[in-house]
Coordinates of C-alpha atoms and ligand atoms in Angstrom, one line a residue:
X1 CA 10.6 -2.2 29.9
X2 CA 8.6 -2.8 26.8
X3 CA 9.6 -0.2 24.2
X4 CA 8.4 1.1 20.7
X5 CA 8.1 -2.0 19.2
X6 CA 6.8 -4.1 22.4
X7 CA 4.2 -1.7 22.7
X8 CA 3.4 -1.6 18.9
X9 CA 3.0 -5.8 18.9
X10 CA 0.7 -5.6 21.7
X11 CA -1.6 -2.6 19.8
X12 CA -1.5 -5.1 16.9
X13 CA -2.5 -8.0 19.0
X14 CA -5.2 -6.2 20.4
X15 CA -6.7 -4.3 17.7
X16 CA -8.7 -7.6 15.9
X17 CA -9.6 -8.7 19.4
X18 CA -11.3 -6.0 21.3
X19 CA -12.6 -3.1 18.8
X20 CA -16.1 -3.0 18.8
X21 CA -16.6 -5.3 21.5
X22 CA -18.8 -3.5 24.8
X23 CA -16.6 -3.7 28.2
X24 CA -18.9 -5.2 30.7
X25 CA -17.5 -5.6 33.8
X26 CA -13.9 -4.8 35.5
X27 CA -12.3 -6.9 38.6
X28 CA -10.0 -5.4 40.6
X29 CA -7.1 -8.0 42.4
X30 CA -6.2 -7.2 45.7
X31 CA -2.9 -4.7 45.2
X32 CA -4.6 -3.2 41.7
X33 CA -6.1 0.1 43.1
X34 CA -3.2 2.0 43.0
X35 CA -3.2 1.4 39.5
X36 CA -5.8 3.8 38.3
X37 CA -5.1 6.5 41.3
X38 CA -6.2 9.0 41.9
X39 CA -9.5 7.1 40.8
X40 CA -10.8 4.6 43.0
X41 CA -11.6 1.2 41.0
X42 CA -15.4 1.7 41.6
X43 CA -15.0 5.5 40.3
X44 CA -13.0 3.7 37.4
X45 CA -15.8 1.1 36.9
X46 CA -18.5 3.8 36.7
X47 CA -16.4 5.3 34.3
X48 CA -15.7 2.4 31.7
X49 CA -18.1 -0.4 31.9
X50 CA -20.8 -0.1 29.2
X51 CA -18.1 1.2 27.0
X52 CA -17.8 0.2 23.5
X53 CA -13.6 0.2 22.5
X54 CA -13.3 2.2 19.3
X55 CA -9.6 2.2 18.7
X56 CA -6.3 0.8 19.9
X57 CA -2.8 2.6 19.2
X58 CA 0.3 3.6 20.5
X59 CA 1.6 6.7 21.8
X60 CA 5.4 6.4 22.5
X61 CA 5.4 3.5 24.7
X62 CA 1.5 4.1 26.2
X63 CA -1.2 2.0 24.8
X64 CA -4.1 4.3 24.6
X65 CA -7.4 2.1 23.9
X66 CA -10.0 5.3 23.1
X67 CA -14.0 4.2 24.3
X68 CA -16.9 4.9 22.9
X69 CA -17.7 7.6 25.3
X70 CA -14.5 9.6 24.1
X71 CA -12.8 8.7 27.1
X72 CA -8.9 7.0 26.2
X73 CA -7.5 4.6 28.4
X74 CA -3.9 5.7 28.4
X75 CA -1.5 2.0 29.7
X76 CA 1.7 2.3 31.0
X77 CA 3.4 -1.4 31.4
X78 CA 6.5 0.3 33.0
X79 CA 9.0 -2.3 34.3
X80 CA 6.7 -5.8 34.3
X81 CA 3.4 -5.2 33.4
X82 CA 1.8 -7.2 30.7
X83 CA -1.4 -7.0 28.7
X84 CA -2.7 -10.1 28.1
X85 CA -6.1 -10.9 26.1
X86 CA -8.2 -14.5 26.7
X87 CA -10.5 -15.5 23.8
X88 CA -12.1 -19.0 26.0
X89 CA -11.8 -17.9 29.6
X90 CA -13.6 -20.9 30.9
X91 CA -11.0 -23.6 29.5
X92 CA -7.6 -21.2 30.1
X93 CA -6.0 -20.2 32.9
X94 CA -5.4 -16.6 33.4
X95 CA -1.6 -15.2 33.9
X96 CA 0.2 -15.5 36.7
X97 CA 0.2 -11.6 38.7
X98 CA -3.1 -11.2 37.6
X99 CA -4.4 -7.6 39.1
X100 CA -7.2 -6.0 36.5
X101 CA -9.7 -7.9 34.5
X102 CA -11.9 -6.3 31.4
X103 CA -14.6 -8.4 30.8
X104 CA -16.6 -8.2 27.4
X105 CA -19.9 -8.5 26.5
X106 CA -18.9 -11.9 24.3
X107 CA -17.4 -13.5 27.6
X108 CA -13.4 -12.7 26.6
X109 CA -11.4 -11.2 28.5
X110 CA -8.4 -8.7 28.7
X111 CA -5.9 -9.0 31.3
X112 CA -3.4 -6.7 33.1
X113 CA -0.6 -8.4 35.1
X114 CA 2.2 -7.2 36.6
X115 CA 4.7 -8.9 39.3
X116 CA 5.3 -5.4 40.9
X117 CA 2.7 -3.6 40.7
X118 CA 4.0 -0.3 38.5
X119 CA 1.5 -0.6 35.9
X120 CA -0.1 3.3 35.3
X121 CA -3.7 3.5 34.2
X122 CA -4.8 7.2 33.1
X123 CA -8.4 8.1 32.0
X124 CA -8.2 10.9 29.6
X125 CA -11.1 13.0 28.0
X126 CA -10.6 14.1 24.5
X127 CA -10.1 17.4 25.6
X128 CA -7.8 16.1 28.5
X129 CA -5.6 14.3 26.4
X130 CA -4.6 17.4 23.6
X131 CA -2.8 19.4 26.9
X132 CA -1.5 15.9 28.6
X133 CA 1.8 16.8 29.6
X134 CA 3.4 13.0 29.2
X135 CA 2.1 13.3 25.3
X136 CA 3.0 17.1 24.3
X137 CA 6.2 16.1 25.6
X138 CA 7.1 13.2 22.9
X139 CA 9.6 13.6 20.5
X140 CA 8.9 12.1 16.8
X141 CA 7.9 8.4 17.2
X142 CA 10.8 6.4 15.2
X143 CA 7.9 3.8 14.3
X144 CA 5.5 6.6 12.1
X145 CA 6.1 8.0 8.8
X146 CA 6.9 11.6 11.0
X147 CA 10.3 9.6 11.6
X148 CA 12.2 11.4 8.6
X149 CA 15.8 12.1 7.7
X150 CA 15.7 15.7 7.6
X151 CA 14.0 15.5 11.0
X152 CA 16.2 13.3 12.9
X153 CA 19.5 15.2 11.3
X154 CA 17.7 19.0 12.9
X155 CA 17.1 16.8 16.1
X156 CA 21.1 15.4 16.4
X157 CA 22.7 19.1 15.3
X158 CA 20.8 20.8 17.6
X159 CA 21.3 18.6 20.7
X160 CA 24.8 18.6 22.7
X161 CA 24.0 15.5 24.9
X162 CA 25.4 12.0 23.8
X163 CA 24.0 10.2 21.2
X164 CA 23.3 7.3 23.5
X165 CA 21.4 10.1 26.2
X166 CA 19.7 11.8 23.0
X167 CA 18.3 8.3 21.7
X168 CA 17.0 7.3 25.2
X169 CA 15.3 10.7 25.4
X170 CA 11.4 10.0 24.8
X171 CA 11.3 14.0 24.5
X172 CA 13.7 14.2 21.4
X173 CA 12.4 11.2 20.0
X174 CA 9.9 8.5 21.3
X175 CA 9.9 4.7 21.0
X176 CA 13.7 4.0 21.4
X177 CA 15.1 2.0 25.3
X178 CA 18.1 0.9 26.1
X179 CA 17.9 -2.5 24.1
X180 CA 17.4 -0.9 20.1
X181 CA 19.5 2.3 21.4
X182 CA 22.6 0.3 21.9
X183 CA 21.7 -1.9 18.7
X184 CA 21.4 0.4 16.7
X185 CA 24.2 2.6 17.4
X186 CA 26.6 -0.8 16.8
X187 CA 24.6 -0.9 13.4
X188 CA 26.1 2.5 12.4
X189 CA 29.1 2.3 14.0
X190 CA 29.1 5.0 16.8
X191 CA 29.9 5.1 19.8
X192 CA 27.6 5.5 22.5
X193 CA 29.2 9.2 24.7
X194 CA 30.3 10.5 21.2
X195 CA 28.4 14.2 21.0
X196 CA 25.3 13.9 19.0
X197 CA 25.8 17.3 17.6
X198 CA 29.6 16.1 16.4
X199 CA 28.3 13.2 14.2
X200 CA 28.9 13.7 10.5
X201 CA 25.9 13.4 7.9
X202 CA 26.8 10.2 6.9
X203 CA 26.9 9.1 10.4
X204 CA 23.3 10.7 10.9
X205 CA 22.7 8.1 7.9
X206 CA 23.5 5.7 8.9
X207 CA 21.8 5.7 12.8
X208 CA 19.1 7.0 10.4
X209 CA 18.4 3.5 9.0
X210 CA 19.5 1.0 11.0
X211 CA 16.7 2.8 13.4
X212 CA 14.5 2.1 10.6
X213 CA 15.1 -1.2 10.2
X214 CA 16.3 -2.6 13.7
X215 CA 12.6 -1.4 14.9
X216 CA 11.1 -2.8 11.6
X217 CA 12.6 -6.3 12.5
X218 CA 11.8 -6.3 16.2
X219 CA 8.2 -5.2 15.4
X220 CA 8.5 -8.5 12.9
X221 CA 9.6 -10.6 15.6
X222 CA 7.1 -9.5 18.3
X223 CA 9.3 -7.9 20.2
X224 CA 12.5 -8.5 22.8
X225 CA 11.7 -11.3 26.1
X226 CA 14.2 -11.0 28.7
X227 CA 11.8 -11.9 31.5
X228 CA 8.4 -10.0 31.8
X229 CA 7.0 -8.9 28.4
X230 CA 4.7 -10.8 26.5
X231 CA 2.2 -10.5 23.6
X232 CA -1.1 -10.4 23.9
X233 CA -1.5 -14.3 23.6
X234 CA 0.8 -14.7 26.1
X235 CA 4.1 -15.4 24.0
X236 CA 7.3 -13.8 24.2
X237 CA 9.3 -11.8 21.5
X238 CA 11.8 -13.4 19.8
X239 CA 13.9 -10.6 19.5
X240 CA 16.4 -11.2 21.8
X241 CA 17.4 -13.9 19.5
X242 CA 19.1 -11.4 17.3
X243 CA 20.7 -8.8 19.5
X244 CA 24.4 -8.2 18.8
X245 CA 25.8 -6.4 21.3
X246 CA 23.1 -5.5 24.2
X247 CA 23.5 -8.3 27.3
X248 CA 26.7 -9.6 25.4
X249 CA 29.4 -8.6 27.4
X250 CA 32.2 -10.6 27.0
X251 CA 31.0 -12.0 24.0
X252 CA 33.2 -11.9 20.5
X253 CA 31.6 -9.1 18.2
X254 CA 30.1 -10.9 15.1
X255 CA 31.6 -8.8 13.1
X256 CA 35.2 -8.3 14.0
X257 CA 35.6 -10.9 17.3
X258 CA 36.7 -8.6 19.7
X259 CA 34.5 -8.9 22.8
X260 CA 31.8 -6.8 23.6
X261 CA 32.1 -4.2 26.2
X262 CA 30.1 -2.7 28.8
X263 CA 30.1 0.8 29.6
X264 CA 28.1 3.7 31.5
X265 CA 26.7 6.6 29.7
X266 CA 24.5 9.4 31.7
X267 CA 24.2 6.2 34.3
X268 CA 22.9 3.9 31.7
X269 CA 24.5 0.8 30.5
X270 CA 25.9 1.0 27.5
X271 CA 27.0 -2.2 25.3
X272 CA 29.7 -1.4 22.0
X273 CA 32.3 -3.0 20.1
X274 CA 35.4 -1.4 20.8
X275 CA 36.8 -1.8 17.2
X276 CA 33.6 -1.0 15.7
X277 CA 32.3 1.7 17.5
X278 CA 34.9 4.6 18.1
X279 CA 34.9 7.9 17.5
X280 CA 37.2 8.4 14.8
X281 CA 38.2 5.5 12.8
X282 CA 41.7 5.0 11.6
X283 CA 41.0 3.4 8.0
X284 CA 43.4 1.1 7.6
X285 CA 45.1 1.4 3.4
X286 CA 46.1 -1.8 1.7
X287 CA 49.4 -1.1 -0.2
X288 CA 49.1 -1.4 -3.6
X289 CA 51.3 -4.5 -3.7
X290 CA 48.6 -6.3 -0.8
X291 CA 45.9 -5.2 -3.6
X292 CA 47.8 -6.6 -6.9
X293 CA 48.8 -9.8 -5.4
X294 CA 46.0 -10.6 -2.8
X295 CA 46.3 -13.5 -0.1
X296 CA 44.8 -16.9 -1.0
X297 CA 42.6 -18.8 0.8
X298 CA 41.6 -22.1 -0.6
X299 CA 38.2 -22.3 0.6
X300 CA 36.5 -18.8 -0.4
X301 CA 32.7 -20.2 -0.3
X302 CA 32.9 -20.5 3.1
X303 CA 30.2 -18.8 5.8
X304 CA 32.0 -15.1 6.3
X305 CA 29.8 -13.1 8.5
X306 CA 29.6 -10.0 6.7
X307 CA 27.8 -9.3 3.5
X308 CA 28.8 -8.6 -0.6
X309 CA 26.9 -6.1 -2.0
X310 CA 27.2 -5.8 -6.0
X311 CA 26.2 -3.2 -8.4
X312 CA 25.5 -3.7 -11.7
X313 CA 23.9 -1.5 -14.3
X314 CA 24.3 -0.1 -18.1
X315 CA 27.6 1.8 -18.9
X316 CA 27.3 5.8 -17.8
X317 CA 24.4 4.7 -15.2
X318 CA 26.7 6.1 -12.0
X319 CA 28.4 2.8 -10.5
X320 CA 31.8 4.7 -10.2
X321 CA 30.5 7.8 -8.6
X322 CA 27.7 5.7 -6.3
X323 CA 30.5 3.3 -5.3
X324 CA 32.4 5.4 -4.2
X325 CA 30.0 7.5 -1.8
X326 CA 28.7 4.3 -0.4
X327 CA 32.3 3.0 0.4
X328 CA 32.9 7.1 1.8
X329 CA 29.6 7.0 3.9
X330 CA 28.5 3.6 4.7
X331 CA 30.2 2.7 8.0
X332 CA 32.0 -1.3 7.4
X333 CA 31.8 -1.2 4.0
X334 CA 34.7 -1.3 1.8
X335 CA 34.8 -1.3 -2.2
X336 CA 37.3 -4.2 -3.8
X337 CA 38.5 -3.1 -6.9
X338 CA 38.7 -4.9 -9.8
X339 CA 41.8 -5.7 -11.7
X340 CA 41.4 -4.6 -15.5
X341 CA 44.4 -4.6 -18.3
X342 CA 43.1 -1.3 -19.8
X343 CA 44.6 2.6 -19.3
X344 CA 43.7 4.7 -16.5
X345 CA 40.7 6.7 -17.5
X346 CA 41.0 10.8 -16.4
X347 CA 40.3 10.7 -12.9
X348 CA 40.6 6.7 -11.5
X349 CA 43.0 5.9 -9.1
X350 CA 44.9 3.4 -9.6
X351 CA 44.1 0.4 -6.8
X352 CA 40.8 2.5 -5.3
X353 CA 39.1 2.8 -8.5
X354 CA 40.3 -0.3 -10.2
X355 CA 43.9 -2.3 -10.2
X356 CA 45.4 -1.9 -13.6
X357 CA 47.6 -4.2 -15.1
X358 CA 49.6 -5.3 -17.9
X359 CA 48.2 -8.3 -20.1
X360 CA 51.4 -10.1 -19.2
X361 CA 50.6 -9.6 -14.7
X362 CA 46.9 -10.7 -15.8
X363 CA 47.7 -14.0 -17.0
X364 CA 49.9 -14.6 -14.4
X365 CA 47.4 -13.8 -11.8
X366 CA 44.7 -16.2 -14.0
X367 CA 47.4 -19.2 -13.5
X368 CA 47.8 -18.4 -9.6
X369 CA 44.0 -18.5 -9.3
X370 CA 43.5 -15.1 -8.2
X371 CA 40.6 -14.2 -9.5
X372 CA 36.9 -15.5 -8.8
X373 CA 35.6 -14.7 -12.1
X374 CA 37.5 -12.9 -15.2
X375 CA 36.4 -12.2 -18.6
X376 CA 36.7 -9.9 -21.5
X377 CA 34.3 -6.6 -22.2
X378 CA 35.1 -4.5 -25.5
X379 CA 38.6 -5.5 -25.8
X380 CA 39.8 -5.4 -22.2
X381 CA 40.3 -8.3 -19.6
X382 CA 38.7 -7.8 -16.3
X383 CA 39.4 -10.4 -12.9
X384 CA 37.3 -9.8 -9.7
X385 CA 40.4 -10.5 -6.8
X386 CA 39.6 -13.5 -5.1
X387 CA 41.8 -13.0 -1.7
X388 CA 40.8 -9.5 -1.7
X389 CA 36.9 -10.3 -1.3
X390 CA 37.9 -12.7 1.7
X391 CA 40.6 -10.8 3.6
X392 CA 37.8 -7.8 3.6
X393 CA 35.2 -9.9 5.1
X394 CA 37.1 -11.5 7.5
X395 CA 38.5 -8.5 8.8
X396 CA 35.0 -7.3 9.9
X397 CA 34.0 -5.1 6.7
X398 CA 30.9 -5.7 3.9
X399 CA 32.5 -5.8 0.5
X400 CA 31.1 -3.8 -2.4
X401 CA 31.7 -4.5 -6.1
X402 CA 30.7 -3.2 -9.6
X403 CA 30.4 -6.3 -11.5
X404 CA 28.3 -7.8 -15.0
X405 CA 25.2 -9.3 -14.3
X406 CA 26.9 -12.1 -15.4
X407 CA 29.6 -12.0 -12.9
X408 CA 26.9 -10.8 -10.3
X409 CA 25.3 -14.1 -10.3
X410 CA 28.4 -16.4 -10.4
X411 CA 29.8 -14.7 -7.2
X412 CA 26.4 -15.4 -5.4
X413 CA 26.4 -18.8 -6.8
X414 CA 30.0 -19.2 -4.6
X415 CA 29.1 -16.5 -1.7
X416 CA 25.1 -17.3 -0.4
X417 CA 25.5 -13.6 1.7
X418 CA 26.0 -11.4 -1.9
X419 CA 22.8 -9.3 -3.0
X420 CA 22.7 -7.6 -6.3
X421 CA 21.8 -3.8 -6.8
X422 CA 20.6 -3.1 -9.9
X423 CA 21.1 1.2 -11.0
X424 CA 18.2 1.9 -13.5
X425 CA 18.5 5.9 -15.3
X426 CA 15.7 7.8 -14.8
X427 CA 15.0 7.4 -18.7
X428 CA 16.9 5.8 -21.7
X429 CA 16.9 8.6 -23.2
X430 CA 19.3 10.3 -20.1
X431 CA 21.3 7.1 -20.4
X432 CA 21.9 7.9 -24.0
X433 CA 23.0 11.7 -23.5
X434 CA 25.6 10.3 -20.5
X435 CA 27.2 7.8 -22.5
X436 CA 27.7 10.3 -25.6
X437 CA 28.7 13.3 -23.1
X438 CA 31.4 10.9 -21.7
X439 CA 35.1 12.9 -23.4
X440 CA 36.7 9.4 -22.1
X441 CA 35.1 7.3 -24.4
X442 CA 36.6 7.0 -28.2
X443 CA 33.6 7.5 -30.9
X444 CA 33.9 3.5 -31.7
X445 CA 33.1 2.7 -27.5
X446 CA 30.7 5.0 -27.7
X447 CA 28.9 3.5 -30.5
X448 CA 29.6 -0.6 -29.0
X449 CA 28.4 0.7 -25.8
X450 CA 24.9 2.8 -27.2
X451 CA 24.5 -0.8 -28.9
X452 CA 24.5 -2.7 -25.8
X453 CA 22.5 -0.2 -23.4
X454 CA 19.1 -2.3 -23.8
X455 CA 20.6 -5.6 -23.4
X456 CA 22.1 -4.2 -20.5
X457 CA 19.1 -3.0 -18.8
X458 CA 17.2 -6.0 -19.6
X459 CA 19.5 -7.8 -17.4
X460 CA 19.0 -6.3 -14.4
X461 CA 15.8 -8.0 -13.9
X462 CA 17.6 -10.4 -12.0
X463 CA 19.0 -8.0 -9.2
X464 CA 17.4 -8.3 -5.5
X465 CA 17.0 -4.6 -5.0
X466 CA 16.9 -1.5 -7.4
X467 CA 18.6 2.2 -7.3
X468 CA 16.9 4.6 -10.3
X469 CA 19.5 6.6 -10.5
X470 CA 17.8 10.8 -10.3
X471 CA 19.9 12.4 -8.5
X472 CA 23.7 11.1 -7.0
X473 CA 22.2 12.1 -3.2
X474 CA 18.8 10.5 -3.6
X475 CA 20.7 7.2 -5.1
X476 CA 22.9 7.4 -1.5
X477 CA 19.7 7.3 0.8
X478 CA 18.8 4.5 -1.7
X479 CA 21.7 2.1 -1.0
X480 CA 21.9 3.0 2.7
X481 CA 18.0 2.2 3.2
X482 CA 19.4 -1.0 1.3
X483 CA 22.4 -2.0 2.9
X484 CA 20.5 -1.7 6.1
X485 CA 17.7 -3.6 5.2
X486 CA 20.0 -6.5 4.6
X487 CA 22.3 -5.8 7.5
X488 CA 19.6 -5.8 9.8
X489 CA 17.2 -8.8 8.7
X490 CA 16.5 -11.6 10.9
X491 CA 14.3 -13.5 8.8
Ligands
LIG501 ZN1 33.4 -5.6 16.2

């Protein structure tokens, strides 16, 4: 059944082709009648022809194509129907299941077909269509700028049903089937019976966006073809091109291998990773020995599945705290620390926030090859562990790291799936007051690194996205709206 972004390709399709333009005449194929009951087709012809169209949009997954007279046409495709338009009538064929034909006063034409014959036609008066049940009755469309966090969060606490019921539930929020439900719940990690009303904020987050950006892709590709749907020129979506886990049962997980599963939910299917989707994952801790002396692999530019996501930015910007939210919050995203030969600062943990070791264990690890960049920065050595950044990504996780610019673009010189995120302060001038409010640099640092600021922000010109850093829960929403803009790209 076409769903929000079917229905949205189609309205897209048809908008350039048919506003403005006077419906002349409509042809009814035998089997169309009950199409437009209760009104019989000549009832329906009086009705419409003459009528100039004025707009085409969507409402949920209706196409509503509003006439001249104030009258809407409300379309329902259902399971197979399929709204095809025909710019040169005389030298095309017209689909196969033909049952309803609009013809316009330039000689086009706009088809509806259907193999069964499901499709719903519904004439609506202005007045008609405020109280229309099928409308009052639609939850926030996940394709409209109503579709807000705040919103969605209020819509999941509230609700006791699973997540995958919720989703699928026009009334709680419209535009969502069973292909982008399960897609975008193996995006964020959840699984599909989990309680919506148990999910934690961060999981909220991240359905959040990969809801954003799964629909933003399919609208981009025109849409999922398994059989019936087409555009309005008659093409398919390609779509189903990209799915990762709905129809791929049995199939490894392109993220961790394991084979997809099918399930029922409320009597739907329901398609999940079993590693990647359950309800409360076990993290799994490297020992502190795993982390200092990190597995090599001789061939580390290899095609990994998952992504590297690096932040760079001016000392005092908010890499540490940022990192380490995103690596909290962001389902399949893990931060590798890098291994630096200076003290503990108040507050890091040794092997989370950084590795630290002697000069001595550094130079050792620089002859064994560990590292896939190193250099020096006001006195200390740092080493980005090689192994570390492949084990993580073949065991199914993104990897995050805090890196120079410099460094930044030598790792995506070796890995083509890194993207740099640059963190810009709100001002220099808050910059400034963070780096001389910080009690764990010495007055010398402090001075070195005020020096450096400029240069520093100068060279994030080069990153592929941007955080300004305002406030530490704005710059979250930031890097998850990132993250899943990347994750979910098919293009
Ligand atoms: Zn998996």
């Amino acid at each position: 059944m076409p769903e929000g972004p079917e229905v949205q390709t189609i309205v897209n399709g048809l908008q350039n082709k048919i506003i403005n333009h006077r419906i002349e005449n409509i042809t009814f194929a035998e089997g169309a009648e009950s199409m437009v009951a209760p009104l019989t087709p000549s009832d329906f012809r009086t009705l419409i022809a003459n009528q100039i169209v004025t707009n085409v949009h969507r409402r949920g997954k209706f196409v509503d194509i509003e006439l001249s007279s104030g009258i809407h046409l409300i379309i329902h495709l259902l399971m197979t129907g399929q709204i095809i338009f025909n710019n040169d009538p005389h030298n095309s064929q017209p689909p196969k299941f033909l049952r309803i034909v609009f013809q316009f006063e330039n000689g086009q034409e706009l088809y509806i077909a259907d193999k069964s014959t499901w499709v719903k036609i519904v004439c609506l008066s202005r007045d008609e269509i405020k109280t229309y049940k099928k409308f009052q009755d639609l939850g926030v469309d996940v394709l409209s700028e109503q579709f807000t966090f705040t919103t969605f969060y209020e819509t999941l606490t509230k609700s006791q049903r699973m997540i995958h019921s919720l989703l699928l539930n026009q009334k709680s929020l419209s535009g969502l089937g069973n292909i982008y439900v399960n897609e975008v719940l193996f995006y964020a990690g959840i699984n599909p019976p989990q309680k919506a009303n148990s999910l934690l904020q961060a999981d909220a987050m991240a359905l959040y966006y990969a809801i954003r950006h799964v629909t933003k892709e399919a609208l981009q590709q025109k849409g999922t073809t398994f059989s019936d749907y087409r555009t309005p020129d008659g093409g398919k979506g390609q779509y189903q091109n990209f799915l990762k886990v709905f129809k791929r049962a049995g199939k490894p997980c392109i993220r961790c291998g394991t084979p997809i599963e099918r399930m029922k939910v409320a009597g739907r299917s329901a398609f999940l990773c079993p590693r990647d989707q359950v309800v409360n994952p076990v993290e799994k801790t490297l020992t502190s020995k795993q982390l200092t002396f990190p597995e090599l692999h001789d061939n580390q530019s290899e095609s990994l599945p998952n992504y590297i996501f690096i932040l760079v930015g001016p000392s005092s910007v908010g890499k540490t705290t940022l990192s380490r939210q995103i690596a909290a919050k962001i389902p399949f995203i893990k931060l590798v620390p890098t291994v630096k030969t200076r003290q503990p600062r108040p507050g890091e943990v040794d092997g989370v926030d950084a590795i630290f070791v002697s000069d001595t264990e550094f130079k050792s690890m620089i002859e064994d090859d560990c590292f896939v960049i190193h250099g020096e920065c006001y006195g200390n050595k740092y080493g980005t562990p090689k192994g570390l950044i492949t084990q993580t990504l073949r065991d199914g996780s993104d990897v995050l790291i805090i890196l120079s610019p410099e460094g930044a673009l030598e790792i995506q010189s070796i890995y083509s799936n890194a993207y740099v995120i640059g963190l810009i302060p709100p001002s220099m001038d808050s910059l400034k007051r963070r780096v001389m409010n910080r009690d764990d640099y010495s007055a010398s640092e402090k001075a070195a690194r005020l020096d450096t600021l400029e240069m520093e922000l100068n060279s994030l010109s080069h990153s592929d996205f941007t955080i300004v850093t305002e406030t530490p829960e704005q710059a979250l929403h930031n890097a998850f709206d990132i993250i899943y803009t990347i994750r979910c790209k098919t293009t």
